[in-house]
Short mmCIF file of C-alpha atoms in Angstrom, two decimals:
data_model
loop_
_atom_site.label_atom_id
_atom_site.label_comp_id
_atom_site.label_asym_id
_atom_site.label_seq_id
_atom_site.Cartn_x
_atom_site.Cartn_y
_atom_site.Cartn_z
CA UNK A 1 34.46 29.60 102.24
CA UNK A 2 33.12 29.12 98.46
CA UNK A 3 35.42 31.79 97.66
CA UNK A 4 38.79 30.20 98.82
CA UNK A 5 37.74 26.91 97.00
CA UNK A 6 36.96 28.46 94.17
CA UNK A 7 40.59 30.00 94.51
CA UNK A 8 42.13 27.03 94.83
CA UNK A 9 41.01 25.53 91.97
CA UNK A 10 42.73 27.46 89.25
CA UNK A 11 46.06 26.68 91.34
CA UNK A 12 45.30 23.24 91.54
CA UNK A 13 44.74 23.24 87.55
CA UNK A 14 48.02 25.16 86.72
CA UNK A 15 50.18 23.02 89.22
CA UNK A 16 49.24 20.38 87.28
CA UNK A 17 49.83 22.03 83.68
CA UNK A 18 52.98 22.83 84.83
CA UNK A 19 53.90 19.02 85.99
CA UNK A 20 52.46 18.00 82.29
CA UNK A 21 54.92 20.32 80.69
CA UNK A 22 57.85 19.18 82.37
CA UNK A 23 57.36 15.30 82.06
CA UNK A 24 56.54 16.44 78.22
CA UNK A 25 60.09 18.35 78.44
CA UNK A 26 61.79 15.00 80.39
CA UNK A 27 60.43 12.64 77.31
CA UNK A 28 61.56 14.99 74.35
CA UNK A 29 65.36 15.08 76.61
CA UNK A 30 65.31 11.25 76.64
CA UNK A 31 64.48 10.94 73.07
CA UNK A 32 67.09 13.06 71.95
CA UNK A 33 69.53 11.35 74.52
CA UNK A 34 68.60 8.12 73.09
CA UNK A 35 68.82 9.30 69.36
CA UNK A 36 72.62 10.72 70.03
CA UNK A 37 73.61 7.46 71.75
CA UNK A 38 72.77 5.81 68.89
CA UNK A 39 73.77 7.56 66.17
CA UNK A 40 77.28 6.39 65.89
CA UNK A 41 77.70 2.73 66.95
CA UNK A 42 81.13 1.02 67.31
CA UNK A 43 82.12 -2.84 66.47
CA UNK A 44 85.59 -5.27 67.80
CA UNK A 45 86.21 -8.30 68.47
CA UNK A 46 86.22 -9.75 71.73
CA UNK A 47 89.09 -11.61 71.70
CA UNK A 48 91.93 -12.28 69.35
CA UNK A 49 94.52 -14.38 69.25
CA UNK A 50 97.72 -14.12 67.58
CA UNK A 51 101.74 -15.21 67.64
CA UNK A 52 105.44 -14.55 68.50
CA UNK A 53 106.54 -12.53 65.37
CA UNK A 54 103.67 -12.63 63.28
CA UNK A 55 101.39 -9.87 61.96
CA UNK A 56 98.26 -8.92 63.39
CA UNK A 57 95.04 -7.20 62.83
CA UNK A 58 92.87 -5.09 65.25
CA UNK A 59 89.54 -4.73 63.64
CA UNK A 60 87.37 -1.81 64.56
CA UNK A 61 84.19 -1.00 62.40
CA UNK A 62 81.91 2.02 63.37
CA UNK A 63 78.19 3.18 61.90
CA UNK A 64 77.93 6.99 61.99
CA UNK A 65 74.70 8.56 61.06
CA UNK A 66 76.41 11.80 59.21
CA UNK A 67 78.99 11.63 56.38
CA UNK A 68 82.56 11.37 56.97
CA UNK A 69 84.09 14.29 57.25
CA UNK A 70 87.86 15.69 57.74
CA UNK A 71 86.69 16.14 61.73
CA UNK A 72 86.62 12.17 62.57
CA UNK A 73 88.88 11.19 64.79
CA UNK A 74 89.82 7.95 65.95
CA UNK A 75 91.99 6.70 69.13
CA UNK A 76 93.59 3.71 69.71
CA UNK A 77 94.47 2.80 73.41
CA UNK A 78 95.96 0.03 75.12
CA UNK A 79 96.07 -1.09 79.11
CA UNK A 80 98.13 -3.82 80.11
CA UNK A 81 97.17 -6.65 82.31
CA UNK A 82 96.63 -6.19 85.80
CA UNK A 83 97.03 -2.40 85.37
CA UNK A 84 94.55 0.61 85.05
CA UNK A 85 97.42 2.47 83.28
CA UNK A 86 96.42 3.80 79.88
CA UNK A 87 98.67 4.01 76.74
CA UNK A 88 97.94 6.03 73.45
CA UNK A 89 98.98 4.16 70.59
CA UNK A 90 97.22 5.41 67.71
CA UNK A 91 95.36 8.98 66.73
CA UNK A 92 93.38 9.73 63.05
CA UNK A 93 92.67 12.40 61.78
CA UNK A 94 92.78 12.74 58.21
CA UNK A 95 95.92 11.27 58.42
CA UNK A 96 97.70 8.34 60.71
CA UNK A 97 99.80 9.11 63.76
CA UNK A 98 101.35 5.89 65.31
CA UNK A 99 102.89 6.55 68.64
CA UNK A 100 106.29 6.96 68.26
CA UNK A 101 106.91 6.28 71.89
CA UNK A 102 106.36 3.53 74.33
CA UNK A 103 106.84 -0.83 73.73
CA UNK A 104 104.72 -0.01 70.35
CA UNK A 105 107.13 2.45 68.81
CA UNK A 106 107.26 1.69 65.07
CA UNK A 107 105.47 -1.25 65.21
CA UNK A 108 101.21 0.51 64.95
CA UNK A 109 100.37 0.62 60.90
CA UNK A 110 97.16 1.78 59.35
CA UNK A 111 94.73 -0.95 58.16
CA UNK A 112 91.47 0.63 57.84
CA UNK A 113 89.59 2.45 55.66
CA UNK A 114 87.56 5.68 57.24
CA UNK A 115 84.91 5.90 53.90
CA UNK A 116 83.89 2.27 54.55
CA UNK A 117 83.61 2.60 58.27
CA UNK A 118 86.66 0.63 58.94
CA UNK A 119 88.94 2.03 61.67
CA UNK A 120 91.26 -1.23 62.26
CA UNK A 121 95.03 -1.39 63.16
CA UNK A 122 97.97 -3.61 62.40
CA UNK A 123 101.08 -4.49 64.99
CA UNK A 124 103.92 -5.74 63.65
CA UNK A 125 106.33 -8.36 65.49
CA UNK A 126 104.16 -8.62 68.43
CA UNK A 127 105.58 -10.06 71.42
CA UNK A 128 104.32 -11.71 75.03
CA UNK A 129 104.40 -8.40 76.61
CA UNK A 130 101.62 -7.15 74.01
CA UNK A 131 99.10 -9.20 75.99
CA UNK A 132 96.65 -6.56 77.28
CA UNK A 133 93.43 -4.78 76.72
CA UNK A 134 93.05 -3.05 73.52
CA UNK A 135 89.85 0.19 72.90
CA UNK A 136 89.24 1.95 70.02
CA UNK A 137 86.96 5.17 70.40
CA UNK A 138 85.42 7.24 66.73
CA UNK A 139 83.65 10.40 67.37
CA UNK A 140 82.19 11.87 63.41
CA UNK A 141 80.80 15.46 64.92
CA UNK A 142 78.16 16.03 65.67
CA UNK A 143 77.93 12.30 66.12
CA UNK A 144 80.29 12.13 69.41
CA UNK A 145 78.32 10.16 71.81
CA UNK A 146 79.34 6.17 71.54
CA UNK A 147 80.18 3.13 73.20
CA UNK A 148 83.85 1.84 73.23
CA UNK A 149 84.26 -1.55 72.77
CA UNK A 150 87.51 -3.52 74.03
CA UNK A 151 89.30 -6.46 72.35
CA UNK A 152 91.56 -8.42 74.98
CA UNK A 153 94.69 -9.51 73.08
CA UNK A 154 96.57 -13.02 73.54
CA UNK A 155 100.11 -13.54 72.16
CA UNK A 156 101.44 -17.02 72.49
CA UNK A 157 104.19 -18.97 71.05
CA UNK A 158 103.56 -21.44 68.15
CA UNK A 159 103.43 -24.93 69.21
CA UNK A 160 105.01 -28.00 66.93
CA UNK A 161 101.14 -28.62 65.74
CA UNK A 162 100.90 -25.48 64.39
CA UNK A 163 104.25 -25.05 62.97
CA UNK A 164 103.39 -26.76 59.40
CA UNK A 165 102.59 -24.62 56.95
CA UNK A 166 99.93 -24.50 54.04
CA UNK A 167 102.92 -25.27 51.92
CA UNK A 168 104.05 -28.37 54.26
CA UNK A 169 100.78 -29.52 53.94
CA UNK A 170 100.20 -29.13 50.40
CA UNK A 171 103.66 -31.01 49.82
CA UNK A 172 102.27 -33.86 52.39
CA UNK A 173 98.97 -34.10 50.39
CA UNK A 174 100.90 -34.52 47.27
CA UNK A 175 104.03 -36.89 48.24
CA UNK A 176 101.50 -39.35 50.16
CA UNK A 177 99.05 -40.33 46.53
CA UNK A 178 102.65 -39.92 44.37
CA UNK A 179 104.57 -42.65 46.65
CA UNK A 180 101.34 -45.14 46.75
CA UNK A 181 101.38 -44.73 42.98
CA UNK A 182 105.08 -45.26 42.56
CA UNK A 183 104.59 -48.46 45.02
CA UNK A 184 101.60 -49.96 42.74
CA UNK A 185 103.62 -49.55 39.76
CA UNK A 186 106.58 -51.41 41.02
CA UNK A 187 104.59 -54.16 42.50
CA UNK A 188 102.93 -54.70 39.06
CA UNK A 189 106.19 -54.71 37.29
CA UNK A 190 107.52 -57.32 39.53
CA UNK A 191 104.64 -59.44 39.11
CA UNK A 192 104.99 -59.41 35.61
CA UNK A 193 108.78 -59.92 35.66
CA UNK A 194 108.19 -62.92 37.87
CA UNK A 195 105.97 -64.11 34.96
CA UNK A 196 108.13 -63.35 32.36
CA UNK A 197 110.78 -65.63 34.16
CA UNK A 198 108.31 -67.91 34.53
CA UNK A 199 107.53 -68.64 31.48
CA UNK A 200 111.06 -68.62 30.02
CA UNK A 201 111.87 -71.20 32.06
CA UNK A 202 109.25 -73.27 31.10
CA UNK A 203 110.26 -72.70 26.95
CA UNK A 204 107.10 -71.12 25.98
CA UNK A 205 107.44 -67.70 24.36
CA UNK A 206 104.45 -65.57 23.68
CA UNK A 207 104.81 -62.50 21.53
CA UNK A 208 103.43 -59.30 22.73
CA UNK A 209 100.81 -57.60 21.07
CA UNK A 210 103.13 -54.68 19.80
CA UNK A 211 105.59 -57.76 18.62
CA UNK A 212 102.66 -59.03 16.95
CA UNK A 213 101.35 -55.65 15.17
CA UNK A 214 105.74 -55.31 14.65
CA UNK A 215 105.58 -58.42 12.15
CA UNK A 216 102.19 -57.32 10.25
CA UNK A 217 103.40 -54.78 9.30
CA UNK A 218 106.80 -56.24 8.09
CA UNK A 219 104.23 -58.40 5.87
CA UNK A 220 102.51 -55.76 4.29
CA UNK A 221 105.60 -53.60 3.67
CA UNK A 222 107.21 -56.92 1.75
CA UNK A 223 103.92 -57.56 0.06
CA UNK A 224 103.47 -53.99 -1.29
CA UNK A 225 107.31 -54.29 -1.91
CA UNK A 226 106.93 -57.33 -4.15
CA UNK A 227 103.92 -55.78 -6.00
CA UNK A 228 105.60 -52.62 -6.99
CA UNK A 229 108.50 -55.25 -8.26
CA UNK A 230 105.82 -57.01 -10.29
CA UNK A 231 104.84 -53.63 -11.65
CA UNK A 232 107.82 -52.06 -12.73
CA UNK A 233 108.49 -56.20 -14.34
CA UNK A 234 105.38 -55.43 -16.69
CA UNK A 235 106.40 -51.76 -17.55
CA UNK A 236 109.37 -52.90 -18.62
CA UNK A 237 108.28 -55.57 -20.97
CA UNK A 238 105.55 -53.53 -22.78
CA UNK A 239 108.44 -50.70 -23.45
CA UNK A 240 110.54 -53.57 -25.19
CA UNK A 241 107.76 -54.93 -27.09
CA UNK A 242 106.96 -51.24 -28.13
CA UNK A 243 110.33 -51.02 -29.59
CA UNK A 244 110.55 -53.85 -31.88
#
């Protein structure tokens, strides 16, 4: 009986060694899982807005932990409401290639910028039927493990609110201080006409003050005028005294 328990021991002891090894194992597989998860990271917006006609921009931003290289790939897709089908609209890789097929033909332009972790998208002349679900995936080997974030798109028509433009506006801004200005100016000059009148009726006549600074200067000019007369008088009769 000692015998077997002193067997079992050592089993005991190396069951357990091996149990220590593998949860040792498990934690050094979760730590790496956890490390590749987050080594590239992907940003979009939620929800964006946009109108009948009018340009619009996707935004997409990623964080890779290793440098940008000619491997990077990145995939536009798009789902449309109430459907789990799947369109491909967009694939990079070290250069664009819009689909050339589908309600998006033509209309899918670069606007990002792969060096600055930009890996947005443009659509031209969108339309109601763009309304829909909108992912963008980046995978930078070995950096391929991400999340994909989705941007639900809304395309409405323009309202009569939002019609005016900045230029409307600025024009409003402007004509509204111009006409109050014009209308001040031509109430004062009626007042003043009506006092004008006024006082011509009633046979007093007051000279204005550039009237007044008018006949000043007529003075001085005649003054300085009559002087250089005087003058000229006196040069005249020295010479003719000088002579005889």
């Amino acid at each position: 009986m000692p015998r077997s328990g002193a067997a079992g021991r050592p089993r005991s002891g190396a069951a357990g060694g091996r149990d220590g090894a593998f949860l040792a194992l498990t934690g050094v597989l979760l730590l790496h899982g956890m490390c590749a998860v987050l080594s590239l990271e992907i940003n979009a917006d939620a929800h964006v807005r946009g109108y009948v006609g009018e340009k619009i921009k996707l935004k997409c931003t990623f964080k890779s932990s290793s440098d940008v290289t000619d491997k990077l790939t990145i995939d536009w897709t798009y789902r449309p409401p109430s459907s789990s089908r799947t369109e491909s609209i967009f694939h990079y890789q070290s250069f664009q290639y819009p689909t050339t097929a589908g309600t998006f033909r033509d209309r899918i332009s670069w606007a990002g910028n792969v060096y600055k972790g930009d890996a947005s998208i443009s659509i031209s002349s969108p339309t109601l039927k763009d309304n829909g679900t909108f992912s963008c995936a980046v995978k930078n080997p070995p950096d391929v493990h991400h999340n994909i974030p989705q941007t639900e798109l809304t395309i409405t028509e323009r309202g009569f609110g939002t019609m005016l433009s900045s230029v409307a506006l600025l024009s409003i801004l402007v004509f509204i201080p111009s006409a109050v200005v014009v209308v001040l100016l031509l109430v004062r000059m009626s007042r003043r006409a009506a006092g004008m009148k006024k006082r011509s009726k009633s046979g007093y006549k007051k000279k204005s003050s550039i009237e007044v600074s008018d006949d000043t200067d007529q003075d001085e000019e005649n003054e300085c005028m009559a002087r250089l007369c005087v003058r000229c008088a006196e040069c005249l009769d020295s010479d003719y005294e000088e002579t005889y």
